[in-house]
Amino acid sequence: MERTRWYKDMVFYQIWPRSFCDGNGDGIGDLQGVYEKLDYIQSLGADGIWFSPLYPSPGIDCGYDISDYMNIAAEYGGMEWFRKVLDGAHARGMKVIMDLVVNHTSDEHEWFQKSRRRVDPYTDYYIWRPKKANGKLPNNWDSNFEGKAWQYDPLRGEYYLHLFAVKQPDLNMDNPLVREEVKKVLRFWLELGVDGFREDVITYISKAEGLPDDHLFPVYKGMPKYNHGPHIHEYLSEFRTDVLSHYDCMTLAEAPLVWPKRALEYIRETPNSEIDMMIQFQCMCADCLFSDYFHLPFSLRRMKRAFSSWQNKLEGKAWNMLYLENHDHPRVVSRYGSEQYRAESAKSLAAAYLFLKGTPFVYQGQEIGMTSWYPEHSDMYEDVQTRNQYRNLPESRRLPKLHQASRDSARTPMQWSDEENAGFTSGKPWFYVNRNYTEINVAQQENDPESVLNFYRKAIALRKALPVVKDGIYRELHPLSNRLYMYLRQTKQQQLLVVCSFSSKAERFRMPKGFTSGELLLGSYPDEEPGVLRPYECRVYLKQGD
Ligand code: NOJ
């Protein structure tokens, strides 16, 4: 089937279901809640939804530990509500993509339970290794979440590999039967009408032959042996040829530690490219090294370098996925912006990425400038990764670090109104609501034309109205500035100039040559002060002709 690459015209909204909206009052976000908010999502100008996992799951990693791939969890409303949401989205011209998590399953998945008992054909569905005579583990790899990557199973009498939590055993993708299972899952959802997949840590699915020890990496030991492993392209091509190519669908691959050159091996636009877009992590490393774990002060230059590198290196070859938030990182206003200038910095961050070339993703709550959550004790955190992070530090040192790095910072319930529980549920919320919901919420921002929410709406509408945002060449101005981010988007007919301040002081700036006649299309302050940008001010100008 022809690939129309429809995603290039779209803006996606990411729903992390547990915390989005509770429709039945049990304290957990669900699809009934999503259904009620479809108009709201559409009102943003978003025309695609990415659902973080909705499948049945014991929930030790909030759904990224799946126990049944072809169903929807009862707590989210089951298949019946999923169909309603899917139809409701399609009726509004919106697309829906699912999270495909096939590097690992839950240990409660039937396949794993049978594999432990050596029931055929499941015996080799997972990566099992016998005990070594010297009592050592099968290799020295670390788990991304808890300790070493191996767990002994007394029932089978062998170790299994888990790159994430102990309850998330890795599938053995080298087994053709496992790949057939993945294809069945893909077909199942595509036949049901979903429009594509976000593929969870998909670059991890092929492990180095013989699972050798890793000597290089001081942390996440093992990663070079399983990230972009030896058969990754073969397996992804197989999924494409056998299933995906029969549908006009989209695939978005999550890829830790990937740079543009490597990404192009997957996403270079050819009729058979394995993947359409990539979630890279460089744009999330402007205040850390490799991952949120190793915190550094925010550097605008690092953020700009990441944006520019991906814009320039993919130009004419592949398509960018654009984002600044998701369920795996603290809120971006708290990281890259300023809680003191919350609304201003939320808008500047929005303009910084919404006018780049690619398909933007907005994470629930980002559009109202939700901030990170700062609990009083580290035992208030729920997330399996957070619970293991910095666990050897004393509480007084651990807590501030978790405030900076925890994924739970962005997993608190969506702030819909200033009513009890932020309007998220009429019951008892499954998780803490950020106390600032009385000031930061959708209802209040609906009524304020200058709100962050209405800024997102205007910016997305502009993006859709202007061909230069989709097609224009990207050019960064003043790359060395650590206070301003300025870029041009250019076609023969139009030029767009985006200027974003990341400074809490007034900053002088000069319009680029020939731009003085540019028309101000969007600004984060109600008026314009020539030559000066106020704290975290951003502006977007348009000029006709080149
Ligand atoms: C990436 C997902 O985004 C994250 O939430 C999850 O914990 C890991 N992959 C493991 O599935």
PDB file of C-alpha atoms in Angstrom, residues 61-309:
ATOM      1  CA  ASP A  61       5.913   0.198  35.182  1.00  0.00           C
ATOM      2  CA  CYS A  62       2.561   1.912  34.656  1.00  0.00           C
ATOM      3  CA  GLY A  63       1.542  -0.278  31.746  1.00  0.00           C
ATOM      4  CA  TYR A  64       4.965  -0.726  30.103  1.00  0.00           C
ATOM      5  CA  ASP A  65       4.754  -4.252  31.536  1.00  0.00           C
ATOM      6  CA  ILE A  66       2.099  -5.849  29.357  1.00  0.00           C
ATOM      7  CA  SER A  67       0.322  -9.080  30.238  1.00  0.00           C
ATOM      8  CA  ASP A  68      -2.037  -9.197  27.238  1.00  0.00           C
ATOM      9  CA  TYR A  69      -1.212  -7.422  23.968  1.00  0.00           C
ATOM     10  CA  MET A  70      -4.594  -7.817  22.335  1.00  0.00           C
ATOM     11  CA  ASN A  71      -6.858  -6.273  24.880  1.00  0.00           C
ATOM     12  CA  ILE A  72      -7.530  -3.057  26.761  1.00  0.00           C
ATOM     13  CA  ALA A  73      -7.295  -3.028  30.558  1.00  0.00           C
ATOM     14  CA  ALA A  74     -10.632  -3.152  32.346  1.00  0.00           C
ATOM     15  CA  GLU A  75      -9.565  -0.190  34.512  1.00  0.00           C
ATOM     16  CA  TYR A  76      -9.305   1.908  31.336  1.00  0.00           C
ATOM     17  CA  GLY A  77     -12.729   0.799  30.116  1.00  0.00           C
ATOM     18  CA  GLY A  78     -11.923  -2.325  28.076  1.00  0.00           C
ATOM     19  CA  MET A  79     -12.299  -2.780  24.330  1.00  0.00           C
ATOM     20  CA  GLU A  80     -15.748  -1.264  24.263  1.00  0.00           C
ATOM     21  CA  TRP A  81     -14.535   2.154  25.388  1.00  0.00           C
ATOM     22  CA  PHE A  82     -11.457   1.901  23.226  1.00  0.00           C
ATOM     23  CA  ARG A  83     -13.618   1.423  20.115  1.00  0.00           C
ATOM     24  CA  LYS A  84     -15.727   4.420  21.107  1.00  0.00           C
ATOM     25  CA  VAL A  85     -12.656   6.603  21.523  1.00  0.00           C
ATOM     26  CA  LEU A  86     -11.160   5.366  18.268  1.00  0.00           C
ATOM     27  CA  ASP A  87     -14.388   6.063  16.381  1.00  0.00           C
ATOM     28  CA  GLY A  88     -14.780   9.418  18.118  1.00  0.00           C
ATOM     29  CA  ALA A  89     -11.252  10.400  17.149  1.00  0.00           C
ATOM     30  CA  HIS A  90     -11.648   9.235  13.551  1.00  0.00           C
ATOM     31  CA  ALA A  91     -14.970  11.065  13.259  1.00  0.00           C
ATOM     32  CA  ARG A  92     -13.073  14.244  14.130  1.00  0.00           C
ATOM     33  CA  GLY A  93     -10.408  13.513  11.514  1.00  0.00           C
ATOM     34  CA  MET A  94      -7.880  12.533  14.184  1.00  0.00           C
ATOM     35  CA  LYS A  95      -5.442   9.622  14.060  1.00  0.00           C
ATOM     36  CA  VAL A  96      -4.663   7.295  16.949  1.00  0.00           C
ATOM     37  CA  ILE A  97      -1.384   5.517  17.601  1.00  0.00           C
ATOM     38  CA  MET A  98      -0.712   2.851  20.210  1.00  0.00           C
ATOM     39  CA  ASP A  99       2.379   2.121  22.269  1.00  0.00           C
ATOM     40  CA  LEU A 100       4.009  -1.082  21.080  1.00  0.00           C
ATOM     41  CA  VAL A 101       6.142  -2.508  23.897  1.00  0.00           C
ATOM     42  CA  VAL A 102       7.858  -5.626  22.586  1.00  0.00           C
ATOM     43  CA  ASN A 103      11.355  -5.490  24.000  1.00  0.00           C
ATOM     44  CA  HIS A 104       9.856  -7.063  27.107  1.00  0.00           C
ATOM     45  CA  THR A 105       6.563  -8.280  28.548  1.00  0.00           C
ATOM     46  CA  SER A 106       5.289  -8.539  32.086  1.00  0.00           C
ATOM     47  CA  ASP A 107       6.423 -11.641  33.946  1.00  0.00           C
ATOM     48  CA  GLU A 108       2.704 -12.270  34.394  1.00  0.00           C
ATOM     49  CA  HIS A 109       2.208 -12.661  30.648  1.00  0.00           C
ATOM     50  CA  GLU A 110       1.105 -16.173  29.728  1.00  0.00           C
ATOM     51  CA  TRP A 111       4.168 -16.567  27.462  1.00  0.00           C
ATOM     52  CA  PHE A 112       6.519 -16.024  30.377  1.00  0.00           C
ATOM     53  CA  GLN A 113       4.579 -18.270  32.699  1.00  0.00           C
ATOM     54  CA  LYS A 114       4.779 -21.048  30.107  1.00  0.00           C
ATOM     55  CA  SER A 115       8.411 -20.318  29.312  1.00  0.00           C
ATOM     56  CA  ARG A 116       9.375 -20.712  32.984  1.00  0.00           C
ATOM     57  CA  ARG A 117       7.777 -24.137  32.888  1.00  0.00           C
ATOM     58  CA  ARG A 118       9.451 -25.006  29.557  1.00  0.00           C
ATOM     59  CA  VAL A 119       6.075 -25.472  27.865  1.00  0.00           C
ATOM     60  CA  ASP A 120       6.515 -25.595  24.098  1.00  0.00           C
ATOM     61  CA  PRO A 121       6.589 -23.520  21.966  1.00  0.00           C
ATOM     62  CA  TYR A 122       7.267 -20.892  24.668  1.00  0.00           C
ATOM     63  CA  THR A 123      10.489 -22.398  26.066  1.00  0.00           C
ATOM     64  CA  ASP A 124      12.731 -19.974  24.132  1.00  0.00           C
ATOM     65  CA  TYR A 125      10.451 -16.948  24.059  1.00  0.00           C
ATOM     66  CA  TYR A 126      12.694 -15.212  26.602  1.00  0.00           C
ATOM     67  CA  ILE A 127      16.440 -14.947  27.141  1.00  0.00           C
ATOM     68  CA  TRP A 128      17.363 -17.695  29.609  1.00  0.00           C
ATOM     69  CA  ARG A 129      20.834 -18.647  30.769  1.00  0.00           C
ATOM     70  CA  PRO A 130      21.959 -21.398  33.149  1.00  0.00           C
ATOM     71  CA  LYS A 131      23.707 -20.773  36.450  1.00  0.00           C
ATOM     72  CA  LYS A 132      27.475 -20.579  36.077  1.00  0.00           C
ATOM     73  CA  ALA A 133      29.623 -23.002  38.050  1.00  0.00           C
ATOM     74  CA  ASN A 134      31.480 -20.096  39.692  1.00  0.00           C
ATOM     75  CA  GLY A 135      28.183 -18.597  40.874  1.00  0.00           C
ATOM     76  CA  LYS A 136      28.582 -15.508  38.627  1.00  0.00           C
ATOM     77  CA  LEU A 137      25.725 -13.968  36.664  1.00  0.00           C
ATOM     78  CA  PRO A 138      25.522 -14.816  32.925  1.00  0.00           C
ATOM     79  CA  ASN A 139      27.120 -11.438  32.093  1.00  0.00           C
ATOM     80  CA  ASN A 140      27.850  -8.046  33.665  1.00  0.00           C
ATOM     81  CA  TRP A 141      24.994  -6.026  32.168  1.00  0.00           C
ATOM     82  CA  ASP A 142      23.030  -3.578  34.317  1.00  0.00           C
ATOM     83  CA  SER A 143      19.284  -3.238  34.292  1.00  0.00           C
ATOM     84  CA  ASN A 144      18.054   0.246  33.336  1.00  0.00           C
ATOM     85  CA  PHE A 145      15.852   0.205  36.434  1.00  0.00           C
ATOM     86  CA  GLU A 146      17.005  -2.147  39.167  1.00  0.00           C
ATOM     87  CA  GLY A 147      20.428  -3.576  39.831  1.00  0.00           C
ATOM     88  CA  LYS A 148      21.836  -6.195  37.515  1.00  0.00           C
ATOM     89  CA  ALA A 149      19.989  -7.323  34.386  1.00  0.00           C
ATOM     90  CA  TRP A 150      19.586 -10.970  35.462  1.00  0.00           C
ATOM     91  CA  GLN A 151      17.066 -12.624  37.740  1.00  0.00           C
ATOM     92  CA  TYR A 152      17.170 -16.238  38.839  1.00  0.00           C
ATOM     93  CA  ASP A 153      13.919 -18.154  38.404  1.00  0.00           C
ATOM     94  CA  PRO A 154      13.811 -21.131  40.779  1.00  0.00           C
ATOM     95  CA  LEU A 155      10.996 -22.773  38.825  1.00  0.00           C
ATOM     96  CA  ARG A 156      13.021 -23.043  35.636  1.00  0.00           C
ATOM     97  CA  GLY A 157      16.360 -23.182  37.424  1.00  0.00           C
ATOM     98  CA  GLU A 158      17.850 -20.500  35.145  1.00  0.00           C
ATOM     99  CA  TYR A 159      18.429 -16.768  34.939  1.00  0.00           C
ATOM    100  CA  TYR A 160      16.377 -14.531  32.638  1.00  0.00           C
ATOM    101  CA  LEU A 161      17.412 -11.178  31.185  1.00  0.00           C
ATOM    102  CA  HIS A 162      15.515  -8.038  32.174  1.00  0.00           C
ATOM    103  CA  LEU A 163      16.883  -4.765  30.815  1.00  0.00           C
ATOM    104  CA  PHE A 164      14.192  -2.953  32.836  1.00  0.00           C
ATOM    105  CA  ALA A 165      12.480  -4.058  36.069  1.00  0.00           C
ATOM    106  CA  VAL A 166      12.708  -7.591  37.407  1.00  0.00           C
ATOM    107  CA  LYS A 167       9.062  -8.052  36.431  1.00  0.00           C
ATOM    108  CA  GLN A 168       9.807  -7.048  32.804  1.00  0.00           C
ATOM    109  CA  PRO A 169      11.610 -10.019  31.200  1.00  0.00           C
ATOM    110  CA  ASP A 170      13.133  -9.371  27.763  1.00  0.00           C
ATOM    111  CA  LEU A 171      11.671 -11.230  24.819  1.00  0.00           C
ATOM    112  CA  ASN A 172      13.986 -13.323  22.670  1.00  0.00           C
ATOM    113  CA  MET A 173      13.501 -11.593  19.326  1.00  0.00           C
ATOM    114  CA  ASP A 174      15.997 -13.971  17.699  1.00  0.00           C
ATOM    115  CA  ASN A 175      13.292 -16.604  17.962  1.00  0.00           C
ATOM    116  CA  PRO A 176      11.185 -16.428  14.750  1.00  0.00           C
ATOM    117  CA  LEU A 177       8.105 -17.464  16.730  1.00  0.00           C
ATOM    118  CA  VAL A 178       8.428 -14.334  18.875  1.00  0.00           C
ATOM    119  CA  ARG A 179       8.632 -12.174  15.775  1.00  0.00           C
ATOM    120  CA  GLU A 180       5.487 -13.864  14.480  1.00  0.00           C
ATOM    121  CA  GLU A 181       3.777 -12.927  17.754  1.00  0.00           C
ATOM    122  CA  VAL A 182       4.816  -9.284  17.274  1.00  0.00           C
ATOM    123  CA  LYS A 183       3.360  -9.339  13.766  1.00  0.00           C
ATOM    124  CA  LYS A 184       0.100 -10.740  15.106  1.00  0.00           C
ATOM    125  CA  VAL A 185      -0.071  -7.864  17.577  1.00  0.00           C
ATOM    126  CA  LEU A 186       0.629  -5.292  14.854  1.00  0.00           C
ATOM    127  CA  ARG A 187      -2.034  -6.786  12.582  1.00  0.00           C
ATOM    128  CA  PHE A 188      -4.567  -7.003  15.367  1.00  0.00           C
ATOM    129  CA  TRP A 189      -4.464  -3.270  16.112  1.00  0.00           C
ATOM    130  CA  LEU A 190      -4.153  -2.163  12.502  1.00  0.00           C
ATOM    131  CA  GLU A 191      -7.165  -4.272  11.566  1.00  0.00           C
ATOM    132  CA  LEU A 192      -9.056  -2.670  14.419  1.00  0.00           C
ATOM    133  CA  GLY A 193      -8.331   0.680  12.802  1.00  0.00           C
ATOM    134  CA  VAL A 194      -5.418   2.222  14.691  1.00  0.00           C
ATOM    135  CA  ASP A 195      -3.150   4.383  12.594  1.00  0.00           C
ATOM    136  CA  GLY A 196       0.289   3.425  13.818  1.00  0.00           C
ATOM    137  CA  PHE A 197       2.631   2.761  16.694  1.00  0.00           C
ATOM    138  CA  ARG A 198       5.100   4.418  18.992  1.00  0.00           C
ATOM    139  CA  GLU A 199       7.626   1.643  19.479  1.00  0.00           C
ATOM    140  CA  ASP A 200       9.073   1.451  22.977  1.00  0.00           C
ATOM    141  CA  VAL A 201      12.906   1.111  23.188  1.00  0.00           C
ATOM    142  CA  ILE A 202      12.712  -0.675  19.869  1.00  0.00           C
ATOM    143  CA  THR A 203      16.446  -0.256  19.229  1.00  0.00           C
ATOM    144  CA  TYR A 204      17.083  -2.707  22.124  1.00  0.00           C
ATOM    145  CA  ILE A 205      15.348  -5.747  20.651  1.00  0.00           C
ATOM    146  CA  SER A 206      18.399  -7.426  19.074  1.00  0.00           C
ATOM    147  CA  LYS A 207      21.090  -8.409  21.568  1.00  0.00           C
ATOM    148  CA  ALA A 208      24.730  -9.105  20.648  1.00  0.00           C
ATOM    149  CA  GLU A 209      25.408 -12.709  19.827  1.00  0.00           C
ATOM    150  CA  GLY A 210      26.533 -14.693  22.869  1.00  0.00           C
ATOM    151  CA  LEU A 211      25.520 -11.832  25.212  1.00  0.00           C
ATOM    152  CA  PRO A 212      29.149 -10.821  25.881  1.00  0.00           C
ATOM    153  CA  ASP A 213      30.294  -8.802  28.897  1.00  0.00           C
ATOM    154  CA  ASP A 214      30.559  -5.068  28.400  1.00  0.00           C
ATOM    155  CA  HIS A 215      33.733  -3.287  29.431  1.00  0.00           C
ATOM    156  CA  LEU A 216      33.280   0.259  28.249  1.00  0.00           C
ATOM    157  CA  PHE A 217      30.217   1.696  29.848  1.00  0.00           C
ATOM    158  CA  PRO A 218      30.533   2.802  33.477  1.00  0.00           C
ATOM    159  CA  VAL A 219      26.740   3.071  33.772  1.00  0.00           C
ATOM    160  CA  TYR A 220      23.980   1.164  32.025  1.00  0.00           C
ATOM    161  CA  LYS A 221      26.658  -1.426  31.469  1.00  0.00           C
ATOM    162  CA  GLY A 222      25.675  -3.565  28.514  1.00  0.00           C
ATOM    163  CA  MET A 223      23.945  -0.875  26.465  1.00  0.00           C
ATOM    164  CA  PRO A 224      26.453  -0.970  23.581  1.00  0.00           C
ATOM    165  CA  LYS A 225      25.757  -4.699  23.338  1.00  0.00           C
ATOM    166  CA  TYR A 226      22.014  -4.381  22.861  1.00  0.00           C
ATOM    167  CA  ASN A 227      21.287  -0.879  21.541  1.00  0.00           C
ATOM    168  CA  HIS A 228      21.212  -1.030  17.691  1.00  0.00           C
ATOM    169  CA  GLY A 229      22.111  -4.732  17.942  1.00  0.00           C
ATOM    170  CA  PRO A 230      23.226  -6.980  15.087  1.00  0.00           C
ATOM    171  CA  HIS A 231      19.807  -7.963  13.670  1.00  0.00           C
ATOM    172  CA  ILE A 232      17.845  -4.805  14.407  1.00  0.00           C
ATOM    173  CA  HIS A 233      17.447  -3.742  10.778  1.00  0.00           C
ATOM    174  CA  GLU A 234      16.567  -7.249   9.685  1.00  0.00           C
ATOM    175  CA  TYR A 235      13.793  -7.531  12.292  1.00  0.00           C
ATOM    176  CA  LEU A 236      12.356  -4.083  11.677  1.00  0.00           C
ATOM    177  CA  SER A 237      12.372  -4.713   7.917  1.00  0.00           C
ATOM    178  CA  GLU A 238      10.575  -7.972   8.497  1.00  0.00           C
ATOM    179  CA  PHE A 239       7.844  -6.190  10.481  1.00  0.00           C
ATOM    180  CA  ARG A 240       7.570  -3.631   7.704  1.00  0.00           C
ATOM    181  CA  THR A 241       7.453  -6.073   4.801  1.00  0.00           C
ATOM    182  CA  ASP A 242       5.162  -8.617   6.395  1.00  0.00           C
ATOM    183  CA  VAL A 243       2.726  -6.259   8.107  1.00  0.00           C
ATOM    184  CA  LEU A 244       3.228  -2.503   8.143  1.00  0.00           C
ATOM    185  CA  SER A 245       3.631  -2.119   4.381  1.00  0.00           C
ATOM    186  CA  HIS A 246       0.071  -3.396   3.937  1.00  0.00           C
ATOM    187  CA  TYR A 247      -1.344  -0.385   5.766  1.00  0.00           C
ATOM    188  CA  ASP A 248      -0.915   3.372   5.362  1.00  0.00           C
ATOM    189  CA  CYS A 249       0.311   3.629   8.951  1.00  0.00           C
ATOM    190  CA  MET A 250       2.992   5.509  10.865  1.00  0.00           C
ATOM    191  CA  THR A 251       5.767   4.208  13.125  1.00  0.00           C
ATOM    192  CA  LEU A 252       7.672   6.245  15.657  1.00  0.00           C
ATOM    193  CA  ALA A 253      10.671   4.582  17.289  1.00  0.00           C
ATOM    194  CA  GLU A 254      11.955   5.416  20.733  1.00  0.00           C
ATOM    195  CA  ALA A 255      15.743   5.342  20.481  1.00  0.00           C
ATOM    196  CA  PRO A 256      17.947   6.092  23.475  1.00  0.00           C
ATOM    197  CA  LEU A 257      21.480   7.200  22.599  1.00  0.00           C
ATOM    198  CA  VAL A 258      20.967   7.886  18.933  1.00  0.00           C
ATOM    199  CA  TRP A 259      22.496  10.608  16.802  1.00  0.00           C
ATOM    200  CA  PRO A 260      21.250  11.717  13.374  1.00  0.00           C
ATOM    201  CA  LYS A 261      23.715   9.632  11.384  1.00  0.00           C
ATOM    202  CA  ARG A 262      22.589   6.434  13.068  1.00  0.00           C
ATOM    203  CA  ALA A 263      18.926   7.506  12.993  1.00  0.00           C
ATOM    204  CA  LEU A 264      19.081   7.817   9.219  1.00  0.00           C
ATOM    205  CA  GLU A 265      19.780   4.096   8.969  1.00  0.00           C
ATOM    206  CA  TYR A 266      16.225   3.620  10.210  1.00  0.00           C
ATOM    207  CA  ILE A 267      14.267   6.626   8.985  1.00  0.00           C
ATOM    208  CA  ARG A 268      15.856   7.753   5.706  1.00  0.00           C
ATOM    209  CA  GLU A 269      12.833   8.231   3.456  1.00  0.00           C
ATOM    210  CA  THR A 270      12.875   5.391   0.983  1.00  0.00           C
ATOM    211  CA  PRO A 271       9.843   3.322  -0.022  1.00  0.00           C
ATOM    212  CA  ASN A 272      10.987   0.605   2.394  1.00  0.00           C
ATOM    213  CA  SER A 273      12.311   2.664   5.304  1.00  0.00           C
ATOM    214  CA  GLU A 274      11.868   0.690   8.490  1.00  0.00           C
ATOM    215  CA  ILE A 275      10.582   3.532  10.638  1.00  0.00           C
ATOM    216  CA  ASP A 276       9.019   6.946   9.939  1.00  0.00           C
ATOM    217  CA  MET A 277      10.268   9.070  12.833  1.00  0.00           C
ATOM    218  CA  MET A 278      12.495   8.740  15.873  1.00  0.00           C
ATOM    219  CA  ILE A 279      12.221   9.865  19.448  1.00  0.00           C
ATOM    220  CA  GLN A 280      15.774  10.969  20.128  1.00  0.00           C
ATOM    221  CA  PHE A 281      16.942  12.095  23.552  1.00  0.00           C
ATOM    222  CA  GLN A 282      19.401  14.853  22.698  1.00  0.00           C
ATOM    223  CA  CYS A 283      16.785  17.572  23.040  1.00  0.00           C
ATOM    224  CA  MET A 284      16.197  16.323  26.608  1.00  0.00           C
ATOM    225  CA  CYS A 285      19.875  16.593  27.513  1.00  0.00           C
ATOM    226  CA  ALA A 286      20.226  20.379  27.783  1.00  0.00           C
ATOM    227  CA  ASP A 287      20.401  20.004  31.575  1.00  0.00           C
ATOM    228  CA  CYS A 288      21.938  16.582  31.974  1.00  0.00           C
ATOM    229  CA  LEU A 289      24.467  14.158  30.581  1.00  0.00           C
ATOM    230  CA  PHE A 290      22.940  11.272  28.579  1.00  0.00           C
ATOM    231  CA  SER A 291      19.917  10.994  30.916  1.00  0.00           C
ATOM    232  CA  ASP A 292      18.091  12.932  33.620  1.00  0.00           C
ATOM    233  CA  TYR A 293      20.094  10.934  36.159  1.00  0.00           C
ATOM    234  CA  PHE A 294      23.237  13.069  35.721  1.00  0.00           C
ATOM    235  CA  HIS A 295      21.975  16.582  36.223  1.00  0.00           C
ATOM    236  CA  LEU A 296      23.728  19.717  34.906  1.00  0.00           C
ATOM    237  CA  PRO A 297      22.656  23.367  34.885  1.00  0.00           C
ATOM    238  CA  PHE A 298      20.394  24.127  31.910  1.00  0.00           C
ATOM    239  CA  SER A 299      22.305  25.326  28.862  1.00  0.00           C
ATOM    240  CA  LEU A 300      20.305  26.947  26.083  1.00  0.00           C
ATOM    241  CA  ARG A 301      23.229  26.324  23.762  1.00  0.00           C
ATOM    242  CA  ARG A 302      22.980  22.600  24.319  1.00  0.00           C
ATOM    243  CA  MET A 303      19.268  22.702  23.537  1.00  0.00           C
ATOM    244  CA  LYS A 304      19.863  24.741  20.396  1.00  0.00           C
ATOM    245  CA  ARG A 305      22.688  22.469  19.271  1.00  0.00           C
ATOM    246  CA  ALA A 306      20.416  19.451  19.596  1.00  0.00           C
ATOM    247  CA  PHE A 307      17.591  21.101  17.647  1.00  0.00           C
ATOM    248  CA  SER A 308      19.896  22.445  14.925  1.00  0.00           C
ATOM    249  CA  SER A 309      21.791  19.246  14.501  1.00  0.00           C
TER     250      SER A 309
END
